[in-house]
C-alpha positions as YAML, in Angstrom:
chain: A
units: angstrom
residues:
- id: 1
  name: MET
  ca: [-9.49, 8.04, -10.62]
- id: 2
  name: ARG
  ca: [-6.11, 6.39, -11.55]
- id: 3
  name: ILE
  ca: [-3.64, 5.30, -9.17]
- id: 4
  name: ALA
  ca: [-1.17, 7.88, -10.92]
- id: 5
  name: GLU
  ca: [-3.36, 10.20, -9.28]
- id: 6
  name: ILE
  ca: [-2.87, 9.32, -5.54]
- id: 7
  name: LEU
  ca: [0.19, 9.21, -6.23]
- id: 8
  name: ARG
  ca: [0.43, 12.63, -7.47]
- id: 9
  name: ARG
  ca: [-1.24, 13.52, -3.82]
- id: 10
  name: LYS
  ca: [0.61, 11.64, -1.41]
- id: 11
  name: GLY
  ca: [4.05, 11.10, -3.13]
- id: 12
  name: SER
  ca: [5.87, 8.50, -4.36]
- id: 13
  name: ASP
  ca: [8.39, 7.47, -1.73]
- id: 14
  name: VAL
  ca: [8.33, 3.91, -0.60]
- id: 15
  name: ALA
  ca: [10.41, 2.11, 2.45]
- id: 16
  name: THR
  ca: [12.12, -0.73, 1.41]
- id: 17
  name: VAL
  ca: [14.19, -3.09, 3.32]
- id: 18
  name: ALA
  ca: [16.75, -5.59, 2.20]
- id: 19
  name: PRO
  ca: [15.80, -9.53, 2.65]
- id: 20
  name: ASP
  ca: [18.48, -10.06, 5.26]
- id: 21
  name: THR
  ca: [17.15, -7.40, 7.34]
- id: 22
  name: THR
  ca: [16.26, -8.59, 11.07]
- id: 23
  name: ILE
  ca: [12.48, -8.34, 12.29]
- id: 24
  name: ARG
  ca: [14.00, -6.29, 14.87]
- id: 25
  name: SER
  ca: [15.05, -3.56, 12.30]
- id: 26
  name: LEU
  ca: [12.07, -3.81, 10.31]
- id: 27
  name: LEU
  ca: [10.10, -2.92, 13.47]
- id: 28
  name: ALA
  ca: [12.40, 0.16, 13.69]
- id: 29
  name: THR
  ca: [11.85, 1.29, 10.16]
- id: 30
  name: LEU
  ca: [8.15, 0.65, 10.36]
- id: 31
  name: ALA
  ca: [8.04, 2.82, 13.59]
- id: 32
  name: GLU
  ca: [10.24, 5.53, 11.91]
- id: 33
  name: HIS
  ca: [8.21, 6.08, 9.09]
- id: 34
  name: ASN
  ca: [4.79, 5.54, 10.71]
- id: 35
  name: ILE
  ca: [3.86, 3.06, 8.15]
- id: 36
  name: GLY
  ca: [2.05, -0.64, 8.48]
- id: 37
  name: ALA
  ca: [4.14, -2.42, 5.49]
- id: 38
  name: VAL
  ca: [7.34, -2.28, 3.94]
- id: 39
  name: VAL
  ca: [8.45, -3.59, 0.37]
- id: 40
  name: VAL
  ca: [10.96, -6.16, 0.27]
- id: 41
  name: SER
  ca: [13.94, -4.90, -2.34]
- id: 42
  name: ARG
  ca: [17.71, -5.81, -2.71]
- id: 43
  name: ASP
  ca: [18.08, -2.62, -5.25]
- id: 44
  name: GLY
  ca: [15.24, -0.71, -4.08]
- id: 45
  name: GLU
  ca: [13.69, -1.06, -7.40]
- id: 46
  name: GLY
  ca: [12.67, -4.33, -7.95]
- id: 47
  name: ILE
  ca: [10.54, -6.19, -5.50]
- id: 48
  name: VAL
  ca: [11.03, -9.75, -3.83]
- id: 49
  name: GLY
  ca: [8.58, -9.34, -1.19]
- id: 50
  name: ILE
  ca: [6.53, -7.64, 1.22]
- id: 51
  name: ILE
  ca: [6.25, -7.75, 5.14]
- id: 52
  name: SER
  ca: [3.77, -5.96, 7.42]
- id: 53
  name: GLU
  ca: [3.08, -5.39, 10.79]
- id: 54
  name: ARG
  ca: [0.57, -7.83, 10.85]
- id: 55
  name: ASP
  ca: [2.86, -10.78, 9.41]
- id: 56
  name: VAL
  ca: [5.11, -9.87, 12.67]
- id: 57
  name: VAL
  ca: [2.85, -10.08, 15.34]
- id: 58
  name: ARG
  ca: [1.31, -13.42, 13.51]
- id: 59
  name: ASN
  ca: [4.82, -14.74, 13.52]
- id: 60
  name: LEU
  ca: [5.51, -13.36, 17.19]
- id: 61
  name: HIS
  ca: [2.75, -15.01, 18.49]
- id: 62
  name: ALA
  ca: [3.99, -18.80, 17.05]
- id: 63
  name: ARG
  ca: [7.41, -18.29, 17.51]
- id: 64
  name: GLY
  ca: [8.24, -16.24, 20.30]
- id: 65
  name: ALA
  ca: [10.75, -13.37, 21.13]
- id: 66
  name: GLU
  ca: [13.73, -15.15, 19.35]
- id: 67
  name: LEU
  ca: [12.04, -14.20, 15.90]
- id: 68
  name: LEU
  ca: [13.21, -10.76, 16.50]
- id: 69
  name: ASP
  ca: [16.47, -11.57, 15.50]
- id: 70
  name: THR
  ca: [15.79, -13.87, 12.26]
- id: 71
  name: PRO
  ca: [15.89, -12.15, 9.05]
- id: 72
  name: ILE
  ca: [12.46, -11.11, 7.47]
- id: 73
  name: SER
  ca: [12.80, -13.39, 4.31]
- id: 74
  name: GLU
  ca: [11.62, -15.80, 6.55]
- id: 75
  name: ILE
  ca: [8.50, -14.72, 6.96]
- id: 76
  name: MET
  ca: [7.80, -12.12, 4.18]
- id: 77
  name: THR
  ca: [5.22, -12.58, 1.40]
- id: 78
  name: THR
  ca: [7.03, -13.61, -1.72]
- id: 79
  name: ASP
  ca: [3.96, -13.97, -4.15]
- id: 80
  name: VAL
  ca: [3.34, -9.92, -4.12]
- id: 81
  name: ARG
  ca: [0.47, -8.25, -5.84]
- id: 82
  name: THR
  ca: [1.21, -5.17, -7.66]
- id: 83
  name: CYS
  ca: [-0.69, -2.16, -9.35]
- id: 84
  name: ALA
  ca: [0.15, 0.19, -12.28]
- id: 85
  name: PRO
  ca: [0.02, 3.90, -12.19]
- id: 86
  name: ASP
  ca: [-2.44, 3.41, -15.14]
- id: 87
  name: ASP
  ca: [-4.87, 1.17, -13.02]
- id: 88
  name: GLU
  ca: [-8.48, 2.50, -12.11]
- id: 89
  name: VAL
  ca: [-8.68, 3.02, -8.43]
- id: 90
  name: ASP
  ca: [-11.86, 1.43, -8.32]
- id: 91
  name: GLY
  ca: [-10.59, -2.26, -9.65]
- id: 92
  name: LEU
  ca: [-7.93, -1.66, -7.19]
- id: 93
  name: ARG
  ca: [-10.45, -1.67, -4.28]
- id: 94
  name: ASN
  ca: [-12.15, -4.61, -5.42]
- id: 95
  name: THR
  ca: [-8.83, -6.31, -5.44]
- id: 96
  name: MET
  ca: [-7.88, -4.89, -1.98]
- id: 97
  name: THR
  ca: [-11.09, -5.95, -0.54]
- id: 98
  name: GLU
  ca: [-11.41, -9.42, -2.02]
- id: 99
  name: HIS
  ca: [-7.73, -10.74, -1.15]
- id: 100
  name: ARG
  ca: [-7.80, -8.47, 2.25]
- id: 101
  name: ILE
  ca: [-4.72, -6.77, 1.12]
- id: 102
  name: ARG
  ca: [-3.78, -3.64, 2.78]
- id: 103
  name: HIS
  ca: [-0.74, -2.09, 0.81]
- id: 104
  name: LEU
  ca: [0.14, -2.62, -2.71]
- id: 105
  name: PRO
  ca: [3.16, -1.64, -4.65]
- id: 106
  name: VAL
  ca: [2.79, -0.06, -7.33]
- id: 107
  name: VAL
  ca: [5.27, -0.88, -10.47]
- id: 108
  name: ASP
  ca: [6.00, 0.79, -13.75]
- id: 109
  name: GLN
  ca: [7.89, -1.13, -16.57]
- id: 110
  name: GLY
  ca: [9.12, -3.51, -14.02]
- id: 111
  name: ARG
  ca: [10.09, -0.80, -11.54]
- id: 112
  name: LEU
  ca: [8.93, 0.15, -8.22]
- id: 113
  name: VAL
  ca: [7.10, 3.86, -8.14]
- id: 114
  name: GLY
  ca: [5.46, 3.70, -5.02]
- id: 115
  name: ILE
  ca: [3.04, 2.15, -2.86]
- id: 116
  name: VAL
  ca: [-0.68, 2.57, -1.94]
- id: 117
  name: SER
  ca: [-2.71, 1.54, 0.96]
- id: 118
  name: ILE
  ca: [-6.44, 0.89, 1.61]
- id: 119
  name: GLY
  ca: [-6.54, 4.26, 3.47]
- id: 120
  name: ASP
  ca: [-5.36, 6.06, 0.36]
- id: 121
  name: VAL
  ca: [-8.11, 4.17, -1.72]
- id: 122
  name: VAL
  ca: [-10.79, 5.11, 0.88]
- id: 123
  name: LYS
  ca: [-9.43, 8.55, 1.03]
- id: 124
  name: SER
  ca: [-9.51, 8.61, -2.75]
- id: 125
  name: ALA
  ca: [-13.10, 7.58, -2.99]
- id: 126
  name: ILE
  ca: [-14.30, 9.60, -0.16]
- id: 127
  name: SER
  ca: [-12.52, 12.79, -2.50]
- id: 128
  name: GLU
  ca: [-14.48, 11.62, -5.58]
- id: 129
  name: LEU
  ca: [-17.58, 11.42, -3.82]
- id: 130
  name: ALA
  ca: [-17.16, 14.94, -2.29]
- id: 131
  name: THR
  ca: [-16.37, 16.13, -5.68]
- id: 132
  name: GLU
  ca: [-19.60, 14.93, -7.18]
- id: 133
  name: LYS
  ca: [-21.83, 16.00, -4.79]
- id: 134
  name: GLN
  ca: [-20.55, 19.54, -5.15]
- id: 135
  name: HIS
  ca: [-21.13, 19.34, -8.69]
- id: 136
  name: LEU
  ca: [-24.62, 18.03, -8.29]
- id: 137
  name: VAL
  ca: [-25.56, 20.93, -5.71]
- id: 138
  name: GLU
  ca: [-24.15, 23.34, -8.02]
- id: 139
  name: TYR
  ca: [-26.04, 22.06, -10.85]
- id: 140
  name: LEU
  ca: [-29.76, 21.98, -8.96]
- id: 141
  name: GLN
  ca: [-28.72, 25.61, -7.89]
- id: 142
  name: GLY
  ca: [-28.46, 26.64, -11.42]
- id: 143
  name: LYS
  ca: [-24.58, 27.16, -11.54]
- id: 144
  name: TYR
  ca: [-24.06, 25.01, -14.94]
...
């Protein structure tokens, strides 16, 4: 299965925020969309970073409540791993596990076109297994 198939199923909407957005505003965006990470972008197409709930919690613990009024550019990840719509989900699963990444922006020709989470990847694996099981059962029952 390819990443494009995941995006077809879940949609390609991506929440983005500007680098000068405050942590407080970021938290509102995460809560509003019920998501765990946001792509940081100046124009909604290019990627300058990514920031997650985990980034906020770790920095809040270290820096205290004054962190809430600082721009996300101070704590966001700027070395963002991405994937392409044509990438295989199996390869992405390995990348996410190996590098402990929970969210990967999907980029096509330099433009942000979606985001996949580890939950999306796991869901696709379960779907593939269910399909394979069904085919095997049908084969054993002589339906092929």
